[in-house]
Amino acid sequence: MNEKSWLARPAVFFAGNPKPAARHGAVAVIGLGRFGGSLARELVKHGVEVIGIDISEEVVSDHAEVLTYVSRGDATDETVLRQVGIEEVDRVVIAVGSDLEASILITSRILKLGNRHIWAKAITDPHAEILHQLGVKNVVSPENDMGRRLAHLIKGHISDFLPIDEDFVLARTTPPVRVADVPLGSLGLRTEYGVTIVAFKRDGGGSWDIADRDVTLYANDEILIAGTPRNVETFSELDKDNDS
């Protein structure tokens, strides 16, 4: 899809009425490219009604049998946004990526209509800065976020990495040898390493469980640890420098 077409084509009005879904907790996803389309489909898998808008007829056709409601339209046009009841939907995701002007204009239109529950995709730091200045609290930078995550996965012994904020992350790894075979309550991990083991999963399968003070971990278990990026990295690499 050529996202530059957002500003080049006339508004397309909708058949049917998406407003009942809008009033009952639906999420609107504007831009159904790789990021927006994947997000929309995942929301549907989790039982969320999704109203999709895209300028491309082909893209809309691809999502017609998946989403609650989808139509081709120019979301930079306020009339189109009103047609889908954008001011009433539970959340709005602006997933228009490479067309910076369209992203900003769509965001401005939605804010004008009164919906403040917005997630917007940014492709550059200046783009993110503009979205924040407009009043969007939830700005997503998929490429940057994935780069940060991948760097941590490549660097060390972490198998998954989730930034919660700039100074707080969750990471999935295995227990360092020095904390295995001992009840967690006797280790003083927060004092010594600045991390907390919040959950664990036994080697060989089973489900994740909360890691309380009485839990004893073993070397081949998996754990979920929380703390600053530096502390989490340092803890995950304890006793593992000889693995290679």
GROMACS .gro file of C-alpha atoms in nm, residues 42-187:
model
  146
   42GLU     CA    1  -0.453  -0.982   1.702
   43LEU     CA    2  -0.720  -0.773   1.873
   44VAL     CA    3  -0.990  -0.977   1.700
   45LYS     CA    4  -0.825  -1.299   1.822
   46HIS     CA    5  -0.866  -1.165   2.176
   47GLY     CA    6  -1.236  -1.098   2.129
   48VAL     CA    7  -1.215  -0.724   2.062
   49GLU     CA    8  -1.442  -0.570   1.800
   50VAL     CA    9  -1.234  -0.375   1.548
   51ILE     CA   10  -1.338  -0.101   1.309
   52GLY     CA   11  -1.075  -0.072   1.036
   53ILE     CA   12  -1.015   0.212   0.792
   54ASP     CA   13  -0.769   0.216   0.505
   55ILE     CA   14  -0.735   0.411   0.180
   56SER     CA   15  -0.653   0.100  -0.022
   57GLU     CA   16  -0.941  -0.101  -0.163
   58GLU     CA   17  -0.719  -0.411  -0.187
   59VAL     CA   18  -0.617  -0.386   0.179
   60VAL     CA   19  -0.977  -0.334   0.286
   61SER     CA   20  -1.081  -0.640   0.087
   62ASP     CA   21  -0.813  -0.850   0.260
   63HIS     CA   22  -0.959  -0.761   0.601
   64ALA     CA   23  -1.328  -0.775   0.513
   65GLU     CA   24  -1.384  -1.124   0.652
   66VAL     CA   25  -1.174  -1.068   0.964
   67LEU     CA   26  -1.267  -0.738   1.124
   68THR     CA   27  -1.601  -0.637   1.273
   69TYR     CA   28  -1.629  -0.352   1.025
   70VAL     CA   29  -1.385  -0.228   0.762
   71SER     CA   30  -1.409   0.025   0.484
   72ARG     CA   31  -1.201   0.230   0.247
   73GLY     CA   32  -1.185   0.593   0.339
   74ASP     CA   33  -0.963   0.896   0.376
   75ALA     CA   34  -0.928   0.932   0.752
   76THR     CA   35  -0.786   1.282   0.713
   77ASP     CA   36  -1.146   1.383   0.633
   78GLU     CA   37  -1.343   1.465   0.948
   79THR     CA   38  -1.667   1.352   0.785
   80VAL     CA   39  -1.527   1.001   0.738
   81LEU     CA   40  -1.424   0.987   1.103
   82ARG     CA   41  -1.770   1.095   1.212
   83GLN     CA   42  -1.922   0.826   0.989
   84VAL     CA   43  -1.754   0.553   1.196
   85GLY     CA   44  -1.830   0.722   1.527
   86ILE     CA   45  -1.464   0.783   1.606
   87GLU     CA   46  -1.555   1.003   1.902
   88GLU     CA   47  -1.733   0.705   2.062
   89VAL     CA   48  -1.493   0.417   2.009
   90ASP     CA   49  -1.311   0.285   2.313
   91ARG     CA   50  -0.961   0.330   2.166
   92VAL     CA   51  -0.812   0.460   1.841
   93VAL     CA   52  -0.491   0.332   1.684
   94ILE     CA   53  -0.339   0.557   1.416
   95ALA     CA   54  -0.116   0.312   1.229
   96VAL     CA   55  -0.046   0.530   0.926
   97GLY     CA   56   0.330   0.515   0.901
   98SER     CA   57   0.532   0.673   0.622
   99ASP     CA   58   0.288   0.954   0.542
  100LEU     CA   59   0.385   1.197   0.817
  101GLU     CA   60   0.143   1.469   0.708
  102ALA     CA   61  -0.153   1.231   0.705
  103SER     CA   62  -0.061   1.089   1.047
  104ILE     CA   63  -0.051   1.435   1.203
  105LEU     CA   64  -0.370   1.551   1.032
  106ILE     CA   65  -0.563   1.237   1.133
  107THR     CA   66  -0.444   1.278   1.490
  108SER     CA   67  -0.551   1.642   1.494
  109ARG     CA   68  -0.896   1.556   1.356
  110ILE     CA   69  -0.953   1.283   1.616
  111LEU     CA   70  -0.846   1.507   1.904
  112LYS     CA   71  -1.080   1.776   1.773
  113LEU     CA   72  -1.368   1.525   1.783
  114GLY     CA   73  -1.293   1.465   2.151
  115ASN     CA   74  -1.144   1.116   2.160
  116ARG     CA   75  -0.830   1.124   2.376
  117HIS     CA   76  -0.774   0.748   2.393
  118ILE     CA   77  -0.523   0.738   2.109
  119TRP     CA   78  -0.227   0.518   2.024
  120ALA     CA   79  -0.025   0.654   1.732
  121LYS     CA   80   0.260   0.504   1.533
  122ALA     CA   81   0.570   0.719   1.486
  123ILE     CA   82   0.845   0.648   1.234
  124THR     CA   83   1.102   0.901   1.356
  125ASP     CA   84   1.184   1.080   1.681
  126PRO     CA   85   1.062   1.417   1.543
  127HIS     CA   86   0.736   1.247   1.437
  128ALA     CA   87   0.695   1.112   1.790
  129GLU     CA   88   0.772   1.455   1.935
  130ILE     CA   89   0.501   1.618   1.723
  131LEU     CA   90   0.246   1.355   1.824
  132HIS     CA   91   0.329   1.414   2.191
  133GLN     CA   92   0.294   1.789   2.140
  134LEU     CA   93  -0.050   1.736   1.989
  135GLY     CA   94  -0.152   1.559   2.307
  136VAL     CA   95  -0.104   1.189   2.227
  137LYS     CA   96   0.020   1.012   2.538
  138ASN     CA   97   0.069   0.671   2.378
  139VAL     CA   98   0.317   0.699   2.091
  140VAL     CA   99   0.451   0.372   1.952
  141SER     CA  100   0.773   0.342   1.752
  142PRO     CA  101   0.772  -0.020   1.633
  143GLU     CA  102   1.106  -0.007   1.453
  144ASN     CA  103   1.287   0.162   1.744
  145ASP     CA  104   1.120  -0.060   2.003
  146MET     CA  105   1.206  -0.375   1.809
  147GLY     CA  106   1.564  -0.256   1.769
  148ARG     CA  107   1.601  -0.208   2.145
  149ARG     CA  108   1.447  -0.545   2.217
  150LEU     CA  109   1.657  -0.728   1.960
  151ALA     CA  110   1.976  -0.569   2.090
  152HIS     CA  111   1.912  -0.716   2.434
  153LEU     CA  112   1.827  -1.058   2.289
  154ILE     CA  113   2.144  -1.065   2.080
  155LYS     CA  114   2.367  -0.928   2.353
  156GLY     CA  115   2.313  -1.176   2.632
  157HIS     CA  116   2.123  -1.466   2.779
  158ILE     CA  117   1.777  -1.310   2.767
  159SER     CA  118   1.515  -1.490   2.556
  160ASP     CA  119   1.254  -1.213   2.570
  161PHE     CA  120   1.270  -0.849   2.672
  162LEU     CA  121   0.982  -0.608   2.740
  163PRO     CA  122   1.049  -0.240   2.815
  164ILE     CA  123   0.782  -0.102   3.050
  165ASP     CA  124   0.943   0.242   3.070
  166GLU     CA  125   1.285   0.393   3.008
  167ASP     CA  126   1.412   0.268   3.344
  168PHE     CA  127   1.206  -0.048   3.400
  169VAL     CA  128   1.188  -0.374   3.205
  170LEU     CA  129   1.071  -0.733   3.226
  171ALA     CA  130   1.297  -1.005   3.091
  172ARG     CA  131   1.270  -1.380   3.039
  173THR     CA  132   1.578  -1.589   3.110
  174THR     CA  133   1.703  -1.887   3.314
  175PRO     CA  134   1.819  -1.864   3.678
  176PRO     CA  135   2.189  -1.798   3.740
  177VAL     CA  136   2.354  -2.094   3.909
  178ARG     CA  137   2.413  -1.900   4.229
  179VAL     CA  138   2.040  -1.848   4.291
  180ALA     CA  139   1.932  -2.204   4.208
  181ASP     CA  140   1.839  -2.467   4.466
  182VAL     CA  141   1.776  -2.205   4.735
  183PRO     CA  142   1.440  -2.054   4.845
  184LEU     CA  143   1.402  -1.706   4.695
  185GLY     CA  144   1.323  -1.552   5.032
  186SER     CA  145   1.675  -1.621   5.155
  187LEU     CA  146   1.858  -1.462   4.861
   0.00000   0.00000   0.00000
